[in-house]
Amino acid sequence: MLDEGIIEDIERFVEAELEGRKYPGSSLSLVDGDKILWSRGFGYSDVDEKINASPTTVYRCASVTKPVVTVGLLQLMERGEFTLDDEVNRHLDIKIRDIKGEQPTIRDLLIHQSGMPTHVPPILSMEEETLTMRNYIESAARSVRPRGEKWAYCNTAYMIVGYLIELFTGRTYDDYVTENVLNPLGMNSSTFTLTSAIDSNLAQGYKRAGGPENPLIPVPPYILGTVPEDPAGSLYSTVLDLANFLIMNMNGGVFDGKRILEEETI
């Protein structure tokens, strides 16, 4: 049974954040067990057009992409394509360069301890020329410290995760993850590529120079580094779709009677 007091507390908190930080809007879902109990939008998905945010508003999910793509990779582990402690370079046709000591493993990629530095791919306009994932990895994948020495957030590691999916399956990561993760989870408003259907519900992005007293500046559509877009941050989704992903994780890898991952993998 949903406690109305909890909902009121959440609503007060979000509304205070919108007011205090002067950001445009948010959408939330509340999950319990295998059900979405509540969802709501706050503020605007487009300030100038006065379009309200809602549970079906599509957002660019940035690094929330990483766990979704990781599920796709772990499915391939369960099928025997690799183990988490395999050396990454064993499976790549291009190599992480300048290794310091032991070779980084696939596990190291997932937990940001590969020895590679924090690195963000270029943000490009829709008209600019992009790199392939392979070419980007060839230029960016280099170690600056021994594996496991230090935790360092690393988008390049997840570019490699997406590329490994391609090497193991012969399909681009976005194609594989859409068929084997998004579709079985009923994440029908989620994609790794901006389509006209997604664009019609997409929240307008904004940036701001400084604090909440400064104006919001609309951000035009962009491509994150490569085509397909960088698997470290390419997902478009809604809070309803992401709630399904959360339900699967909270229920031992099962969603709506379908097994996505084995419980021991979760």
PDB file of C-alpha atoms in Angstrom:
ATOM      1  CA  MET A   1       0.000   0.000   0.000  1.00  0.00           C
ATOM      2  CA  LEU A   2       1.409   3.340  -1.064  1.00  0.00           C
ATOM      3  CA  ASP A   3       1.851   5.792   1.796  1.00  0.00           C
ATOM      4  CA  GLU A   4       0.420   9.148   0.679  1.00  0.00           C
ATOM      5  CA  GLY A   5       2.693  10.864   3.169  1.00  0.00           C
ATOM      6  CA  ILE A   6       5.739   9.564   1.309  1.00  0.00           C
ATOM      7  CA  ILE A   7       4.391  10.920  -1.972  1.00  0.00           C
ATOM      8  CA  GLU A   8       3.748  14.297  -0.392  1.00  0.00           C
ATOM      9  CA  ASP A   9       7.300  14.385   0.948  1.00  0.00           C
ATOM     10  CA  ILE A  10       8.710  13.549  -2.483  1.00  0.00           C
ATOM     11  CA  GLU A  11       6.572  16.194  -4.170  1.00  0.00           C
ATOM     12  CA  ARG A  12       7.594  18.868  -1.660  1.00  0.00           C
ATOM     13  CA  PHE A  13      11.270  17.988  -2.098  1.00  0.00           C
ATOM     14  CA  VAL A  14      11.199  18.065  -5.918  1.00  0.00           C
ATOM     15  CA  GLU A  15       9.176  21.261  -6.052  1.00  0.00           C
ATOM     16  CA  ALA A  16      11.606  22.921  -3.633  1.00  0.00           C
ATOM     17  CA  GLU A  17      14.532  21.800  -5.809  1.00  0.00           C
ATOM     18  CA  LEU A  18      12.913  23.234  -8.933  1.00  0.00           C
ATOM     19  CA  GLU A  19      12.296  26.515  -7.144  1.00  0.00           C
ATOM     20  CA  GLY A  20      15.640  26.764  -5.394  1.00  0.00           C
ATOM     21  CA  ARG A  21      17.867  25.663  -8.261  1.00  0.00           C
ATOM     22  CA  LYS A  22      15.688  27.158 -11.005  1.00  0.00           C
ATOM     23  CA  TYR A  23      15.976  24.129 -13.234  1.00  0.00           C
ATOM     24  CA  PRO A  24      13.244  23.404 -15.773  1.00  0.00           C
ATOM     25  CA  GLY A  25      11.698  20.104 -14.781  1.00  0.00           C
ATOM     26  CA  SER A  26      11.945  16.468 -13.702  1.00  0.00           C
ATOM     27  CA  SER A  27      10.062  13.196 -13.996  1.00  0.00           C
ATOM     28  CA  LEU A  28       9.975  10.500 -11.308  1.00  0.00           C
ATOM     29  CA  SER A  29       8.751   6.943 -10.860  1.00  0.00           C
ATOM     30  CA  LEU A  30       8.432   5.027  -7.597  1.00  0.00           C
ATOM     31  CA  VAL A  31       8.944   1.255  -7.715  1.00  0.00           C
ATOM     32  CA  ASP A  32       8.145  -1.411  -5.143  1.00  0.00           C
ATOM     33  CA  GLY A  33       8.814  -5.078  -5.852  1.00  0.00           C
ATOM     34  CA  ASP A  34       7.710  -5.728  -9.416  1.00  0.00           C
ATOM     35  CA  LYS A  35       5.339  -2.764  -9.786  1.00  0.00           C
ATOM     36  CA  ILE A  36       5.468   0.934 -10.591  1.00  0.00           C
ATOM     37  CA  LEU A  37       3.443   2.476  -7.775  1.00  0.00           C
ATOM     38  CA  TRP A  38       3.541   6.121  -8.788  1.00  0.00           C
ATOM     39  CA  SER A  39       4.969   8.448 -11.415  1.00  0.00           C
ATOM     40  CA  ARG A  40       4.721  12.139 -12.110  1.00  0.00           C
ATOM     41  CA  GLY A  41       6.315  14.994 -14.021  1.00  0.00           C
ATOM     42  CA  PHE A  42       7.286  18.322 -12.462  1.00  0.00           C
ATOM     43  CA  GLY A  43       7.912  21.629 -14.189  1.00  0.00           C
ATOM     44  CA  TYR A  44       8.546  21.822 -17.914  1.00  0.00           C
ATOM     45  CA  SER A  45      10.174  19.628 -20.534  1.00  0.00           C
ATOM     46  CA  ASP A  46      10.360  22.739 -22.712  1.00  0.00           C
ATOM     47  CA  VAL A  47      10.302  26.096 -20.962  1.00  0.00           C
ATOM     48  CA  ASP A  48       9.756  28.307 -24.014  1.00  0.00           C
ATOM     49  CA  GLU A  49       6.932  26.160 -25.393  1.00  0.00           C
ATOM     50  CA  LYS A  50       5.442  25.642 -21.898  1.00  0.00           C
ATOM     51  CA  ILE A  51       5.307  21.855 -22.381  1.00  0.00           C
ATOM     52  CA  ASN A  52       4.849  20.097 -19.041  1.00  0.00           C
ATOM     53  CA  ALA A  53       7.195  17.323 -17.993  1.00  0.00           C
ATOM     54  CA  SER A  54       5.404  13.990 -17.560  1.00  0.00           C
ATOM     55  CA  PRO A  55       6.197  10.305 -16.930  1.00  0.00           C
ATOM     56  CA  THR A  56       6.393   9.829 -20.721  1.00  0.00           C
ATOM     57  CA  THR A  57       8.866  12.659 -21.302  1.00  0.00           C
ATOM     58  CA  VAL A  58      12.031  11.332 -22.944  1.00  0.00           C
ATOM     59  CA  TYR A  59      15.362  12.449 -21.488  1.00  0.00           C
ATOM     60  CA  ARG A  60      18.959  11.942 -22.513  1.00  0.00           C
ATOM     61  CA  CYS A  61      20.119   9.600 -19.768  1.00  0.00           C
ATOM     62  CA  ALA A  62      23.874  10.295 -19.879  1.00  0.00           C
ATOM     63  CA  SER A  63      25.758   7.804 -17.687  1.00  0.00           C
ATOM     64  CA  VAL A  64      22.612   5.903 -16.714  1.00  0.00           C
ATOM     65  CA  THR A  65      23.330   4.302 -20.102  1.00  0.00           C
ATOM     66  CA  LYS A  66      26.246   2.378 -18.583  1.00  0.00           C
ATOM     67  CA  PRO A  67      24.282  -0.172 -16.485  1.00  0.00           C
ATOM     68  CA  VAL A  68      21.893  -0.821 -19.377  1.00  0.00           C
ATOM     69  CA  VAL A  69      24.731  -1.597 -21.794  1.00  0.00           C
ATOM     70  CA  THR A  70      26.461  -3.634 -19.077  1.00  0.00           C
ATOM     71  CA  VAL A  71      23.454  -5.964 -18.895  1.00  0.00           C
ATOM     72  CA  GLY A  72      23.938  -6.695 -22.587  1.00  0.00           C
ATOM     73  CA  LEU A  73      27.608  -7.484 -22.029  1.00  0.00           C
ATOM     74  CA  LEU A  74      26.859  -9.726 -19.044  1.00  0.00           C
ATOM     75  CA  GLN A  75      24.381 -11.727 -21.111  1.00  0.00           C
ATOM     76  CA  LEU A  76      27.294 -12.589 -23.391  1.00  0.00           C
ATOM     77  CA  MET A  77      29.378 -13.579 -20.375  1.00  0.00           C
ATOM     78  CA  GLU A  78      26.612 -15.981 -19.352  1.00  0.00           C
ATOM     79  CA  ARG A  79      26.789 -17.530 -22.837  1.00  0.00           C
ATOM     80  CA  GLY A  80      30.471 -18.240 -22.375  1.00  0.00           C
ATOM     81  CA  GLU A  81      31.978 -15.554 -24.630  1.00  0.00           C
ATOM     82  CA  PHE A  82      34.349 -14.371 -21.871  1.00  0.00           C
ATOM     83  CA  THR A  83      34.899 -14.218 -18.121  1.00  0.00           C
ATOM     84  CA  LEU A  84      35.089 -11.017 -16.117  1.00  0.00           C
ATOM     85  CA  ASP A  85      38.735 -11.665 -15.314  1.00  0.00           C
ATOM     86  CA  ASP A  86      39.827 -12.086 -18.920  1.00  0.00           C
ATOM     87  CA  GLU A  87      42.401  -9.568 -20.065  1.00  0.00           C
ATOM     88  CA  VAL A  88      40.642  -6.935 -22.195  1.00  0.00           C
ATOM     89  CA  ASN A  89      43.332  -6.945 -24.887  1.00  0.00           C
ATOM     90  CA  ARG A  90      42.822 -10.673 -25.416  1.00  0.00           C
ATOM     91  CA  HIS A  91      39.440  -9.907 -26.999  1.00  0.00           C
ATOM     92  CA  LEU A  92      40.207  -6.636 -28.809  1.00  0.00           C
ATOM     93  CA  ASP A  93      41.459  -6.239 -32.367  1.00  0.00           C
ATOM     94  CA  ILE A  94      42.989  -2.938 -31.231  1.00  0.00           C
ATOM     95  CA  LYS A  95      44.836  -2.784 -27.948  1.00  0.00           C
ATOM     96  CA  ILE A  96      44.844  -0.603 -24.846  1.00  0.00           C
ATOM     97  CA  ARG A  97      48.276   1.032 -25.069  1.00  0.00           C
ATOM     98  CA  ASP A  98      50.961   1.858 -22.527  1.00  0.00           C
ATOM     99  CA  ILE A  99      49.951  -0.845 -20.035  1.00  0.00           C
ATOM    100  CA  LYS A 100      51.590  -0.290 -16.639  1.00  0.00           C
ATOM    101  CA  GLY A 101      52.195  -3.744 -15.153  1.00  0.00           C
ATOM    102  CA  GLU A 102      49.354  -6.269 -15.278  1.00  0.00           C
ATOM    103  CA  GLN A 103      46.876  -6.260 -18.139  1.00  0.00           C
ATOM    104  CA  PRO A 104      43.486  -4.671 -17.282  1.00  0.00           C
ATOM    105  CA  THR A 105      40.524  -7.061 -17.209  1.00  0.00           C
ATOM    106  CA  ILE A 106      36.929  -6.735 -18.349  1.00  0.00           C
ATOM    107  CA  ARG A 107      35.958  -6.474 -14.671  1.00  0.00           C
ATOM    108  CA  ASP A 108      38.321  -3.499 -14.375  1.00  0.00           C
ATOM    109  CA  LEU A 109      36.469  -1.749 -17.214  1.00  0.00           C
ATOM    110  CA  LEU A 110      33.133  -2.114 -15.429  1.00  0.00           C
ATOM    111  CA  ILE A 111      34.377  -0.843 -12.041  1.00  0.00           C
ATOM    112  CA  HIS A 112      36.517   2.041 -13.352  1.00  0.00           C
ATOM    113  CA  GLN A 113      39.844   0.575 -12.260  1.00  0.00           C
ATOM    114  CA  SER A 114      41.395  -0.137 -15.667  1.00  0.00           C
ATOM    115  CA  GLY A 115      44.257   2.331 -15.309  1.00  0.00           C
ATOM    116  CA  MET A 116      42.887   4.524 -18.100  1.00  0.00           C
ATOM    117  CA  PRO A 117      42.227   8.202 -17.304  1.00  0.00           C
ATOM    118  CA  THR A 118      38.921  10.039 -17.112  1.00  0.00           C
ATOM    119  CA  HIS A 119      38.168  11.034 -20.682  1.00  0.00           C
ATOM    120  CA  VAL A 120      35.022  12.431 -22.313  1.00  0.00           C
ATOM    121  CA  PRO A 121      34.472  12.078 -26.072  1.00  0.00           C
ATOM    122  CA  PRO A 122      33.738  15.207 -28.103  1.00  0.00           C
ATOM    123  CA  ILE A 123      30.174  16.495 -28.242  1.00  0.00           C
ATOM    124  CA  LEU A 124      29.385  17.107 -31.905  1.00  0.00           C
ATOM    125  CA  SER A 125      26.589  18.856 -33.762  1.00  0.00           C
ATOM    126  CA  MET A 126      24.330  16.646 -35.832  1.00  0.00           C
ATOM    127  CA  GLU A 127      26.133  17.792 -39.000  1.00  0.00           C
ATOM    128  CA  GLU A 128      29.709  17.197 -37.836  1.00  0.00           C
ATOM    129  CA  GLU A 129      31.744  14.211 -38.911  1.00  0.00           C
ATOM    130  CA  THR A 130      31.987  11.463 -36.300  1.00  0.00           C
ATOM    131  CA  LEU A 131      34.477   8.711 -35.593  1.00  0.00           C
ATOM    132  CA  THR A 132      33.761   5.005 -35.555  1.00  0.00           C
ATOM    133  CA  MET A 133      33.958   3.407 -32.120  1.00  0.00           C
ATOM    134  CA  ARG A 134      37.021   1.442 -33.253  1.00  0.00           C
ATOM    135  CA  ASN A 135      38.847   4.584 -34.376  1.00  0.00           C
ATOM    136  CA  TYR A 136      37.983   6.387 -31.155  1.00  0.00           C
ATOM    137  CA  ILE A 137      39.272   3.516 -29.004  1.00  0.00           C
ATOM    138  CA  GLU A 138      42.442   3.381 -31.089  1.00  0.00           C
ATOM    139  CA  SER A 139      43.137   7.038 -30.237  1.00  0.00           C
ATOM    140  CA  ALA A 140      41.910   7.163 -26.619  1.00  0.00           C
ATOM    141  CA  ALA A 141      42.574   3.767 -24.998  1.00  0.00           C
ATOM    142  CA  ARG A 142      45.834   4.138 -23.094  1.00  0.00           C
ATOM    143  CA  SER A 143      46.830   3.449 -19.508  1.00  0.00           C
ATOM    144  CA  VAL A 144      48.298   6.095 -17.216  1.00  0.00           C
ATOM    145  CA  ARG A 145      48.554   3.932 -14.068  1.00  0.00           C
ATOM    146  CA  PRO A 146      48.517   0.242 -13.084  1.00  0.00           C
ATOM    147  CA  ARG A 147      45.148  -1.478 -13.112  1.00  0.00           C
ATOM    148  CA  GLY A 148      43.463  -1.478  -9.712  1.00  0.00           C
ATOM    149  CA  GLU A 149      45.720   1.223  -8.284  1.00  0.00           C
ATOM    150  CA  LYS A 150      43.061   3.920  -8.270  1.00  0.00           C
ATOM    151  CA  TRP A 151      39.384   4.357  -9.039  1.00  0.00           C
ATOM    152  CA  ALA A 152      39.034   6.793 -11.939  1.00  0.00           C
ATOM    153  CA  TYR A 153      35.748   7.334 -13.775  1.00  0.00           C
ATOM    154  CA  CYS A 154      36.383   6.319 -17.369  1.00  0.00           C
ATOM    155  CA  ASN A 155      34.022   6.712 -20.315  1.00  0.00           C
ATOM    156  CA  THR A 156      36.603   5.137 -22.624  1.00  0.00           C
ATOM    157  CA  ALA A 157      36.199   1.894 -20.674  1.00  0.00           C
ATOM    158  CA  TYR A 158      32.516   1.813 -21.615  1.00  0.00           C
ATOM    159  CA  MET A 159      33.288   2.641 -25.220  1.00  0.00           C
ATOM    160  CA  ILE A 160      35.319  -0.578 -25.088  1.00  0.00           C
ATOM    161  CA  VAL A 161      32.410  -2.412 -23.412  1.00  0.00           C
ATOM    162  CA  GLY A 162      30.161  -1.465 -26.326  1.00  0.00           C
ATOM    163  CA  TYR A 163      32.827  -2.433 -28.841  1.00  0.00           C
ATOM    164  CA  LEU A 164      33.296  -5.818 -27.153  1.00  0.00           C
ATOM    165  CA  ILE A 165      29.575  -6.481 -27.643  1.00  0.00           C
ATOM    166  CA  GLU A 166      30.097  -5.776 -31.347  1.00  0.00           C
ATOM    167  CA  LEU A 167      33.103  -8.088 -31.560  1.00  0.00           C
ATOM    168  CA  PHE A 168      31.329 -10.924 -29.709  1.00  0.00           C
ATOM    169  CA  THR A 169      28.070 -10.695 -31.677  1.00  0.00           C
ATOM    170  CA  GLY A 170      28.920  -9.204 -35.058  1.00  0.00           C
ATOM    171  CA  ARG A 171      26.285  -6.534 -34.382  1.00  0.00           C
ATOM    172  CA  THR A 172      26.564  -2.955 -33.166  1.00  0.00           C
ATOM    173  CA  TYR A 173      26.031  -2.655 -29.413  1.00  0.00           C
ATOM    174  CA  ASP A 174      22.908  -0.534 -29.858  1.00  0.00           C
ATOM    175  CA  ASP A 175      21.287  -3.119 -32.121  1.00  0.00           C
ATOM    176  CA  TYR A 176      22.146  -5.999 -29.770  1.00  0.00           C
ATOM    177  CA  VAL A 177      21.102  -4.221 -26.546  1.00  0.00           C
ATOM    178  CA  THR A 178      17.857  -2.982 -28.085  1.00  0.00           C
ATOM    179  CA  GLU A 179      16.820  -6.518 -29.077  1.00  0.00           C
ATOM    180  CA  ASN A 180      18.055  -8.328 -25.965  1.00  0.00           C
ATOM    181  CA  VAL A 181      17.578  -5.790 -23.157  1.00  0.00           C
ATOM    182  CA  LEU A 182      15.289  -2.893 -24.088  1.00  0.00           C
ATOM    183  CA  ASN A 183      12.646  -4.874 -25.974  1.00  0.00           C
ATOM    184  CA  PRO A 184      12.253  -7.717 -23.417  1.00  0.00           C
ATOM    185  CA  LEU A 185      11.933  -5.092 -20.677  1.00  0.00           C
ATOM    186  CA  GLY A 186       9.155  -3.291 -22.544  1.00  0.00           C
ATOM    187  CA  MET A 187      11.335  -0.177 -22.790  1.00  0.00           C
ATOM    188  CA  ASN A 188       9.491   0.903 -25.914  1.00  0.00           C
ATOM    189  CA  SER A 189      10.223   4.606 -25.501  1.00  0.00           C
ATOM    190  CA  SER A 190      13.979   4.026 -25.208  1.00  0.00           C
ATOM    191  CA  THR A 191      16.640   4.088 -27.893  1.00  0.00           C
ATOM    192  CA  PHE A 192      20.316   4.802 -28.460  1.00  0.00           C
ATOM    193  CA  THR A 193      19.631   6.850 -31.597  1.00  0.00           C
ATOM    194  CA  LEU A 194      17.455   9.945 -31.905  1.00  0.00           C
ATOM    195  CA  THR A 195      14.439   9.108 -34.062  1.00  0.00           C
ATOM    196  CA  SER A 196      11.488  11.295 -35.030  1.00  0.00           C
ATOM    197  CA  ALA A 197       9.214   9.366 -32.649  1.00  0.00           C
ATOM    198  CA  ILE A 198      11.604   9.892 -29.733  1.00  0.00           C
ATOM    199  CA  ASP A 199      12.250  13.514 -30.690  1.00  0.00           C
ATOM    200  CA  SER A 200       8.536  14.344 -30.445  1.00  0.00           C
ATOM    201  CA  ASN A 201       8.618  13.586 -26.682  1.00  0.00           C
ATOM    202  CA  LEU A 202      12.214  14.647 -25.987  1.00  0.00           C
ATOM    203  CA  ALA A 203      12.868  17.151 -23.222  1.00  0.00           C
ATOM    204  CA  GLN A 204      14.706  20.249 -24.362  1.00  0.00           C
ATOM    205  CA  GLY A 205      18.172  20.259 -22.844  1.00  0.00           C
ATOM    206  CA  TYR A 206      19.606  23.368 -21.198  1.00  0.00           C
ATOM    207  CA  LYS A 207      22.888  24.660 -19.877  1.00  0.00           C
ATOM    208  CA  ARG A 208      23.636  27.552 -17.558  1.00  0.00           C
ATOM    209  CA  ALA A 209      26.731  29.636 -16.941  1.00  0.00           C
ATOM    210  CA  GLY A 210      26.965  29.834 -13.161  1.00  0.00           C
ATOM    211  CA  GLY A 211      24.269  29.660 -10.483  1.00  0.00           C
ATOM    212  CA  PRO A 212      20.457  29.631 -10.580  1.00  0.00           C
ATOM    213  CA  GLU A 213      20.316  33.402 -10.984  1.00  0.00           C
ATOM    214  CA  ASN A 214      21.676  33.030 -14.533  1.00  0.00           C
ATOM    215  CA  PRO A 215      19.452  32.283 -17.533  1.00  0.00           C
ATOM    216  CA  LEU A 216      18.918  28.840 -19.022  1.00  0.00           C
ATOM    217  CA  ILE A 217      20.447  28.401 -22.478  1.00  0.00           C
ATOM    218  CA  PRO A 218      18.840  25.786 -24.772  1.00  0.00           C
ATOM    219  CA  VAL A 219      21.222  23.094 -26.041  1.00  0.00           C
ATOM    220  CA  PRO A 220      20.724  21.963 -29.659  1.00  0.00           C
ATOM    221  CA  PRO A 221      20.649  18.237 -30.501  1.00  0.00           C
ATOM    222  CA  TYR A 222      24.085  16.644 -30.475  1.00  0.00           C
ATOM    223  CA  ILE A 223      25.995  13.422 -31.075  1.00  0.00           C
ATOM    224  CA  LEU A 224      28.236  11.998 -28.367  1.00  0.00           C
ATOM    225  CA  GLY A 225      31.516  11.305 -30.113  1.00  0.00           C
ATOM    226  CA  THR A 226      30.882   8.355 -32.409  1.00  0.00           C
ATOM    227  CA  VAL A 227      28.340   6.516 -34.526  1.00  0.00           C
ATOM    228  CA  PRO A 228      26.789   4.538 -33.019  1.00  0.00           C
ATOM    229  CA  GLU A 229      26.943   7.018 -30.169  1.00  0.00           C
ATOM    230  CA  ASP A 230      29.255   6.443 -27.222  1.00  0.00           C
ATOM    231  CA  PRO A 231      27.789   3.598 -25.100  1.00  0.00           C
ATOM    232  CA  ALA A 232      28.935   5.471 -22.009  1.00  0.00           C
ATOM    233  CA  GLY A 233      26.074   7.938 -22.404  1.00  0.00           C
ATOM    234  CA  SER A 234      23.857   7.453 -25.459  1.00  0.00           C
ATOM    235  CA  LEU A 235      20.526   6.245 -24.043  1.00  0.00           C
ATOM    236  CA  TYR A 236      17.264   8.148 -24.497  1.00  0.00           C
ATOM    237  CA  SER A 237      14.564   6.949 -22.096  1.00  0.00           C
ATOM    238  CA  THR A 238      11.653   7.744 -19.802  1.00  0.00           C
ATOM    239  CA  VAL A 239      11.219   7.189 -16.084  1.00  0.00           C
ATOM    240  CA  LEU A 240       8.582   4.537 -16.858  1.00  0.00           C
ATOM    241  CA  ASP A 241      11.004   2.572 -19.019  1.00  0.00           C
ATOM    242  CA  LEU A 242      13.840   2.965 -16.523  1.00  0.00           C
ATOM    243  CA  ALA A 243      11.480   1.733 -13.807  1.00  0.00           C
ATOM    244  CA  ASN A 244      11.165  -1.539 -15.756  1.00  0.00           C
ATOM    245  CA  PHE A 245      14.956  -1.814 -15.824  1.00  0.00           C
ATOM    246  CA  LEU A 246      15.026  -1.239 -12.063  1.00  0.00           C
ATOM    247  CA  ILE A 247      12.306  -3.864 -11.489  1.00  0.00           C
ATOM    248  CA  MET A 248      14.394  -6.435 -13.359  1.00  0.00           C
ATOM    249  CA  ASN A 249      17.423  -5.686 -11.186  1.00  0.00           C
ATOM    250  CA  MET A 250      15.380  -5.777  -7.969  1.00  0.00           C
ATOM    251  CA  ASN A 251      13.855  -9.143  -8.894  1.00  0.00           C
ATOM    252  CA  GLY A 252      16.919 -11.244  -9.574  1.00  0.00           C
ATOM    253  CA  GLY A 253      17.135 -10.603 -13.308  1.00  0.00           C
ATOM    254  CA  VAL A 254      13.476 -11.354 -14.111  1.00  0.00           C
ATOM    255  CA  PHE A 255      10.921  -8.961 -15.608  1.00  0.00           C
ATOM    256  CA  ASP A 256       7.318  -9.916 -16.350  1.00  0.00           C
ATOM    257  CA  GLY A 257       8.211 -13.596 -16.273  1.00  0.00           C
ATOM    258  CA  LYS A 258      11.167 -13.180 -18.664  1.00  0.00           C
ATOM    259  CA  ARG A 259      14.710 -13.832 -17.483  1.00  0.00           C
ATOM    260  CA  ILE A 260      17.117 -11.149 -18.656  1.00  0.00           C
ATOM    261  CA  LEU A 261      20.103 -12.144 -16.476  1.00  0.00           C
ATOM    262  CA  GLU A 262      20.765 -14.979 -14.080  1.00  0.00           C
ATOM    263  CA  GLU A 263      20.240 -14.114 -10.423  1.00  0.00           C
ATOM    264  CA  GLU A 264      23.865 -14.880  -9.532  1.00  0.00           C
ATOM    265  CA  THR A 265      24.997 -12.391 -12.190  1.00  0.00           C
ATOM    266  CA  ILE A 266      22.854  -9.663 -10.643  1.00  0.00           C
TER     267      ILE A 266
END
